[in-house]
PDB file of N, CA and C in Angstrom:
ATOM      1  N   MET A 238      59.000  70.573  83.318  1.00  0.00           N
ATOM      2  CA  MET A 238      58.474  71.712  82.597  1.00  0.00           C
ATOM      3  C   MET A 238      57.129  72.094  83.214  1.00  0.00           C
ATOM      4  N   THR A 239      56.966  73.333  83.540  1.00  0.00           N
ATOM      5  CA  THR A 239      55.744  73.828  84.149  1.00  0.00           C
ATOM      6  C   THR A 239      54.776  74.285  83.075  1.00  0.00           C
ATOM      7  N   LYS A 240      53.543  73.865  83.208  1.00  0.00           N
ATOM      8  CA  LYS A 240      52.514  74.266  82.255  1.00  0.00           C
ATOM      9  C   LYS A 240      51.728  75.419  82.856  1.00  0.00           C
ATOM     10  N   GLU A 241      51.745  76.553  82.194  1.00  0.00           N
ATOM     11  CA  GLU A 241      51.010  77.715  82.673  1.00  0.00           C
ATOM     12  C   GLU A 241      49.660  77.785  81.987  1.00  0.00           C
ATOM     13  N   LYS A 242      48.658  78.173  82.731  1.00  0.00           N
ATOM     14  CA  LYS A 242      47.323  78.317  82.161  1.00  0.00           C
ATOM     15  C   LYS A 242      47.082  79.793  81.865  1.00  0.00           C
ATOM     16  N   VAL A 243      46.724  80.073  80.641  1.00  0.00           N
ATOM     17  CA  VAL A 243      46.442  81.439  80.223  1.00  0.00           C
ATOM     18  C   VAL A 243      44.941  81.637  80.245  1.00  0.00           C
ATOM     19  N   GLN A 244      44.507  82.694  80.882  1.00  0.00           N
ATOM     20  CA  GLN A 244      43.083  83.001  80.934  1.00  0.00           C
ATOM     21  C   GLN A 244      42.799  84.226  80.083  1.00  0.00           C
ATOM     22  N   SER A 245      41.662  84.214  79.441  1.00  0.00           N
ATOM     23  CA  SER A 245      41.253  85.379  78.658  1.00  0.00           C
ATOM     24  C   SER A 245      40.226  86.171  79.449  1.00  0.00           C
ATOM     25  N   PHE A 246      40.115  87.425  79.091  1.00  0.00           N
ATOM     26  CA  PHE A 246      39.163  88.313  79.741  1.00  0.00           C
ATOM     27  C   PHE A 246      38.265  88.926  78.674  1.00  0.00           C
ATOM     28  N   PRO A 247      37.162  88.252  78.325  1.00  0.00           N
ATOM     29  CA  PRO A 247      36.287  88.773  77.265  1.00  0.00           C
ATOM     30  C   PRO A 247      35.541  90.022  77.735  1.00  0.00           C
ATOM     31  N   LEU A 248      35.959  91.165  77.238  1.00  0.00           N
ATOM     32  CA  LEU A 248      35.313  92.417  77.610  1.00  0.00           C
ATOM     33  C   LEU A 248      34.283  92.861  76.581  1.00  0.00           C
ATOM     34  N   LEU A 249      34.599  92.657  75.318  1.00  0.00           N
ATOM     35  CA  LEU A 249      33.733  93.150  74.253  1.00  0.00           C
ATOM     36  C   LEU A 249      33.045  92.043  73.465  1.00  0.00           C
ATOM     37  N   MET A 250      33.549  90.832  73.568  1.00  0.00           N
ATOM     38  CA  MET A 250      33.044  89.738  72.746  1.00  0.00           C
ATOM     39  C   MET A 250      32.374  88.680  73.610  1.00  0.00           C
ATOM     40  N   PRO A 251      31.331  88.054  73.101  1.00  0.00           N
ATOM     41  CA  PRO A 251      30.738  86.916  73.815  1.00  0.00           C
ATOM     42  C   PRO A 251      31.746  85.765  73.914  1.00  0.00           C
ATOM     43  N   LYS A 252      31.556  84.899  74.882  1.00  0.00           N
ATOM     44  CA  LYS A 252      32.491  83.802  75.120  1.00  0.00           C
ATOM     45  C   LYS A 252      32.587  82.850  73.927  1.00  0.00           C
ATOM     46  N   LYS A 253      31.514  82.733  73.135  1.00  0.00           N
ATOM     47  CA  LYS A 253      31.559  81.807  71.993  1.00  0.00           C
ATOM     48  C   LYS A 253      32.568  82.244  70.936  1.00  0.00           C
ATOM     49  N   TYR A 254      32.977  83.516  70.942  1.00  0.00           N
ATOM     50  CA  TYR A 254      33.978  84.015  69.994  1.00  0.00           C
ATOM     51  C   TYR A 254      35.365  84.100  70.616  1.00  0.00           C
ATOM     52  N   ASN A 255      35.608  83.384  71.696  1.00  0.00           N
ATOM     53  CA  ASN A 255      36.909  83.402  72.350  1.00  0.00           C
ATOM     54  C   ASN A 255      37.893  82.604  71.502  1.00  0.00           C
ATOM     55  N   VAL A 256      38.712  83.304  70.714  1.00  0.00           N
ATOM     56  CA  VAL A 256      39.661  82.669  69.805  1.00  0.00           C
ATOM     57  C   VAL A 256      41.043  83.273  70.013  1.00  0.00           C
ATOM     58  N   TRP A 257      42.037  82.521  69.588  1.00  0.00           N
ATOM     59  CA  TRP A 257      43.416  82.992  69.570  1.00  0.00           C
ATOM     60  C   TRP A 257      43.831  83.105  68.113  1.00  0.00           C
ATOM     61  N   GLY A 258      44.511  84.184  67.748  1.00  0.00           N
ATOM     62  CA  GLY A 258      44.987  84.283  66.382  1.00  0.00           C
ATOM     63  C   GLY A 258      45.245  85.697  65.945  1.00  0.00           C
ATOM     64  N   ASN A 259      45.243  85.871  64.621  1.00  0.00           N
ATOM     65  CA  ASN A 259      45.602  87.147  64.036  1.00  0.00           C
ATOM     66  C   ASN A 259      44.888  87.319  62.702  1.00  0.00           C
ATOM     67  N   ALA A 260      44.603  88.577  62.373  1.00  0.00           N
ATOM     68  CA  ALA A 260      44.036  88.923  61.068  1.00  0.00           C
ATOM     69  C   ALA A 260      44.993  89.885  60.376  1.00  0.00           C
ATOM     70  N   GLY A 261      45.222  89.653  59.094  1.00  0.00           N
ATOM     71  CA  GLY A 261      46.157  90.475  58.342  1.00  0.00           C
ATOM     72  C   GLY A 261      45.482  91.589  57.569  1.00  0.00           C
ATOM     73  N   SER A 262      46.305  92.408  56.920  1.00  0.00           N
ATOM     74  CA  SER A 262      45.799  93.591  56.219  1.00  0.00           C
ATOM     75  C   SER A 262      45.151  93.273  54.877  1.00  0.00           C
ATOM     76  N   ILE A 263      45.354  92.078  54.334  1.00  0.00           N
ATOM     77  CA  ILE A 263      44.774  91.737  53.025  1.00  0.00           C
ATOM     78  C   ILE A 263      43.633  90.738  53.150  1.00  0.00           C
ATOM     79  N   GLY A 264      43.029  90.688  54.330  1.00  0.00           N
ATOM     80  CA  GLY A 264      41.919  89.766  54.536  1.00  0.00           C
ATOM     81  C   GLY A 264      42.357  88.376  54.928  1.00  0.00           C
ATOM     82  N   SER A 265      43.612  88.208  55.275  1.00  0.00           N
ATOM     83  CA  SER A 265      44.082  86.896  55.724  1.00  0.00           C
ATOM     84  C   SER A 265      43.815  86.749  57.216  1.00  0.00           C
ATOM     85  N   PHE A 266      43.605  85.514  57.640  1.00  0.00           N
ATOM     86  CA  PHE A 266      43.347  85.284  59.054  1.00  0.00           C
ATOM     87  C   PHE A 266      43.747  83.867  59.425  1.00  0.00           C
ATOM     88  N   MET A 267      44.097  83.698  60.683  1.00  0.00           N
ATOM     89  CA  MET A 267      44.379  82.389  61.243  1.00  0.00           C
ATOM     90  C   MET A 267      43.989  82.447  62.712  1.00  0.00           C
ATOM     91  N   PHE A 268      42.984  81.674  63.091  1.00  0.00           N
ATOM     92  CA  PHE A 268      42.481  81.676  64.454  1.00  0.00           C
ATOM     93  C   PHE A 268      42.336  80.249  64.951  1.00  0.00           C
ATOM     94  N   TYR A 269      42.455  80.095  66.251  1.00  0.00           N
ATOM     95  CA  TYR A 269      42.231  78.813  66.913  1.00  0.00           C
ATOM     96  C   TYR A 269      41.126  79.013  67.934  1.00  0.00           C
ATOM     97  N   HIS A 270      40.111  78.151  67.884  1.00  0.00           N
ATOM     98  CA  HIS A 270      38.992  78.201  68.829  1.00  0.00           C
ATOM     99  C   HIS A 270      39.175  77.030  69.792  1.00  0.00           C
ATOM    100  N   PRO A 271      39.666  77.292  71.027  1.00  0.00           N
ATOM    101  CA  PRO A 271      39.984  76.187  71.940  1.00  0.00           C
ATOM    102  C   PRO A 271      38.775  75.383  72.403  1.00  0.00           C
ATOM    103  N   ALA A 272      37.613  75.988  72.545  1.00  0.00           N
ATOM    104  CA  ALA A 272      36.435  75.254  73.020  1.00  0.00           C
ATOM    105  C   ALA A 272      35.996  74.190  72.016  1.00  0.00           C
ATOM    106  N   MET A 273      36.093  74.495  70.719  1.00  0.00           N
ATOM    107  CA  MET A 273      35.710  73.532  69.684  1.00  0.00           C
ATOM    108  C   MET A 273      36.917  72.797  69.105  1.00  0.00           C
ATOM    109  N   ASP A 274      38.126  73.194  69.502  1.00  0.00           N
ATOM    110  CA  ASP A 274      39.377  72.621  69.005  1.00  0.00           C
ATOM    111  C   ASP A 274      39.427  72.645  67.477  1.00  0.00           C
ATOM    112  N   ILE A 275      39.204  73.839  66.909  1.00  0.00           N
ATOM    113  CA  ILE A 275      39.255  74.007  65.454  1.00  0.00           C
ATOM    114  C   ILE A 275      40.186  75.156  65.100  1.00  0.00           C
ATOM    115  N   HIS A 276      40.759  75.073  63.902  1.00  0.00           N
ATOM    116  CA  HIS A 276      41.586  76.134  63.345  1.00  0.00           C
ATOM    117  C   HIS A 276      40.828  76.732  62.171  1.00  0.00           C
ATOM    118  N   LEU A 277      40.750  78.049  62.123  1.00  0.00           N
ATOM    119  CA  LEU A 277      40.099  78.753  61.020  1.00  0.00           C
ATOM    120  C   LEU A 277      41.186  79.536  60.292  1.00  0.00           C
ATOM    121  N   ILE A 278      41.492  79.134  59.063  1.00  0.00           N
ATOM    122  CA  ILE A 278      42.597  79.722  58.316  1.00  0.00           C
ATOM    123  C   ILE A 278      42.101  80.077  56.927  1.00  0.00           C
ATOM    124  N   GLY A 279      42.407  81.295  56.481  1.00  0.00           N
ATOM    125  CA  GLY A 279      41.992  81.682  55.141  1.00  0.00           C
ATOM    126  C   GLY A 279      42.558  83.015  54.725  1.00  0.00           C
ATOM    127  N   SER A 280      42.323  83.373  53.472  1.00  0.00           N
ATOM    128  CA  SER A 280      42.760  84.655  52.939  1.00  0.00           C
ATOM    129  C   SER A 280      41.805  85.085  51.836  1.00  0.00           C
ATOM    130  N   LEU A 281      41.432  86.351  51.865  1.00  0.00           N
ATOM    131  CA  LEU A 281      40.573  86.916  50.827  1.00  0.00           C
ATOM    132  C   LEU A 281      41.391  87.650  49.768  1.00  0.00           C
ATOM    133  N   ASN A 282      42.688  87.857  50.021  1.00  0.00           N
ATOM    134  CA  ASN A 282      43.653  88.434  49.079  1.00  0.00           C
ATOM    135  C   ASN A 282      43.238  89.784  48.502  1.00  0.00           C
ATOM    136  N   GLN A 283      42.584  90.599  49.296  1.00  0.00           N
ATOM    137  CA  GLN A 283      42.207  91.943  48.873  1.00  0.00           C
ATOM    138  C   GLN A 283      42.486  92.914  50.015  1.00  0.00           C
ATOM    139  N   PHE A 284      43.211  93.982  49.736  1.00  0.00           N
ATOM    140  CA  PHE A 284      43.573  94.944  50.776  1.00  0.00           C
ATOM    141  C   PHE A 284      42.339  95.573  51.411  1.00  0.00           C
ATOM    142  N   ARG A 285      41.319  95.840  50.624  1.00  0.00           N
ATOM    143  CA  ARG A 285      40.126  96.498  51.168  1.00  0.00           C
ATOM    144  C   ARG A 285      39.236  95.545  51.969  1.00  0.00           C
ATOM    145  N   TYR A 286      39.590  94.264  52.042  1.00  0.00           N
ATOM    146  CA  TYR A 286      38.792  93.270  52.760  1.00  0.00           C
ATOM    147  C   TYR A 286      39.365  92.936  54.136  1.00  0.00           C
ATOM    148  N   HIS A 287      40.146  93.814  54.734  1.00  0.00           N
ATOM    149  CA  HIS A 287      40.797  93.483  56.001  1.00  0.00           C
ATOM    150  C   HIS A 287      39.796  93.159  57.106  1.00  0.00           C
ATOM    151  N   SER A 288      38.624  93.782  57.124  1.00  0.00           N
ATOM    152  CA  SER A 288      37.635  93.473  58.168  1.00  0.00           C
ATOM    153  C   SER A 288      36.709  92.320  57.767  1.00  0.00           C
ATOM    154  N   LYS A 289      36.619  92.010  56.475  1.00  0.00           N
ATOM    155  CA  LYS A 289      35.749  90.913  56.033  1.00  0.00           C
ATOM    156  C   LYS A 289      36.267  89.555  56.492  1.00  0.00           C
ATOM    157  N   GLY A 290      37.567  89.418  56.660  1.00  0.00           N
ATOM    158  CA  GLY A 290      38.124  88.163  57.160  1.00  0.00           C
ATOM    159  C   GLY A 290      37.654  87.861  58.571  1.00  0.00           C
ATOM    160  N   ILE A 291      37.569  88.893  59.396  1.00  0.00           N
ATOM    161  CA  ILE A 291      37.097  88.713  60.772  1.00  0.00           C
ATOM    162  C   ILE A 291      35.608  88.396  60.784  1.00  0.00           C
ATOM    163  N   ARG A 292      34.833  89.091  59.951  1.00  0.00           N
ATOM    164  CA  ARG A 292      33.396  88.803  59.888  1.00  0.00           C
ATOM    165  C   ARG A 292      33.143  87.384  59.387  1.00  0.00           C
ATOM    166  N   LEU A 293      33.945  86.936  58.436  1.00  0.00           N
ATOM    167  CA  LEU A 293      33.832  85.567  57.937  1.00  0.00           C
ATOM    168  C   LEU A 293      34.130  84.561  59.050  1.00  0.00           C
ATOM    169  N   MET A 294      35.125  84.858  59.879  1.00  0.00           N
ATOM    170  CA  MET A 294      35.446  83.985  61.002  1.00  0.00           C
ATOM    171  C   MET A 294      34.270  83.887  61.965  1.00  0.00           C
ATOM    172  N   PHE A 295      33.603  85.012  62.260  1.00  0.00           N
ATOM    173  CA  PHE A 295      32.422  84.993  63.131  1.00  0.00           C
ATOM    174  C   PHE A 295      31.311  84.129  62.530  1.00  0.00           C
ATOM    175  N   LYS A 296      31.085  84.254  61.228  1.00  0.00           N
ATOM    176  CA  LYS A 296      30.049  83.451  60.566  1.00  0.00           C
ATOM    177  C   LYS A 296      30.375  81.963  60.627  1.00  0.00           C
ATOM    178  N   MET A 297      31.657  81.620  60.416  1.00  0.00           N
ATOM    179  CA  MET A 297      32.047  80.211  60.468  1.00  0.00           C
ATOM    180  C   MET A 297      31.853  79.635  61.869  1.00  0.00           C
ATOM    181  N   ILE A 298      32.173  80.406  62.899  1.00  0.00           N
ATOM    182  CA  ILE A 298      31.971  79.931  64.275  1.00  0.00           C
ATOM    183  C   ILE A 298      30.488  79.702  64.537  1.00  0.00           C
ATOM    184  N   ASN A 299      29.640  80.631  64.095  1.00  0.00           N
ATOM    185  CA  ASN A 299      28.192  80.457  64.287  1.00  0.00           C
ATOM    186  C   ASN A 299      27.679  79.201  63.594  1.00  0.00           C
ATOM    187  N   ILE A 300      28.125  78.951  62.377  1.00  0.00           N
ATOM    188  CA  ILE A 300      27.702  77.755  61.639  1.00  0.00           C
ATOM    189  C   ILE A 300      28.165  76.492  62.355  1.00  0.00           C
ATOM    190  N   LEU A 301      29.410  76.481  62.817  1.00  0.00           N
ATOM    191  CA  LEU A 301      29.937  75.296  63.494  1.00  0.00           C
ATOM    192  C   LEU A 301      29.275  75.063  64.845  1.00  0.00           C
ATOM    193  N   LEU A 302      28.875  76.124  65.530  1.00  0.00           N
ATOM    194  CA  LEU A 302      28.177  75.958  66.805  1.00  0.00           C
ATOM    195  C   LEU A 302      26.777  75.378  66.608  1.00  0.00           C
ATOM    196  N   LYS A 303      26.132  75.694  65.481  1.00  0.00           N
ATOM    197  CA  LYS A 303      24.802  75.154  65.187  1.00  0.00           C
ATOM    198  C   LYS A 303      24.866  73.702  64.733  1.00  0.00           C
ATOM    199  N   CYS A 304      25.988  73.319  64.155  1.00  0.00           N
ATOM    200  CA  CYS A 304      26.169  71.967  63.620  1.00  0.00           C
ATOM    201  C   CYS A 304      26.318  70.966  64.759  1.00  0.00           C
ATOM    202  N   ASP A 305      25.638  69.851  64.660  1.00  0.00           N
ATOM    203  CA  ASP A 305      25.801  68.773  65.628  1.00  0.00           C
ATOM    204  C   ASP A 305      26.815  67.793  65.056  1.00  0.00           C
ATOM    205  N   CYS A 306      28.077  68.111  65.239  1.00  0.00           N
ATOM    206  CA  CYS A 306      29.156  67.333  64.623  1.00  0.00           C
ATOM    207  C   CYS A 306      29.761  66.309  65.572  1.00  0.00           C
ATOM    208  N   SER A 307      29.055  65.914  66.598  1.00  0.00           N
ATOM    209  CA  SER A 307      29.622  64.958  67.559  1.00  0.00           C
ATOM    210  C   SER A 307      29.406  63.525  67.135  1.00  0.00           C
TER     211      SER A 307
END
């Protein structure tokens, strides 16, 4: 089995926000941050909060980057 390496091309986002995942229309989100090997999963359960889930993900990444969890 051949293992392919996928590369990302960050055009608009800083490298610290390089995540894989999806955000839903009701504020749900599921992202994987490969550099920190963490999964960010949640739901705000409100249709008008579709962009707040992404902003929450950015805040969580910033908090985890500041944390010395080693």
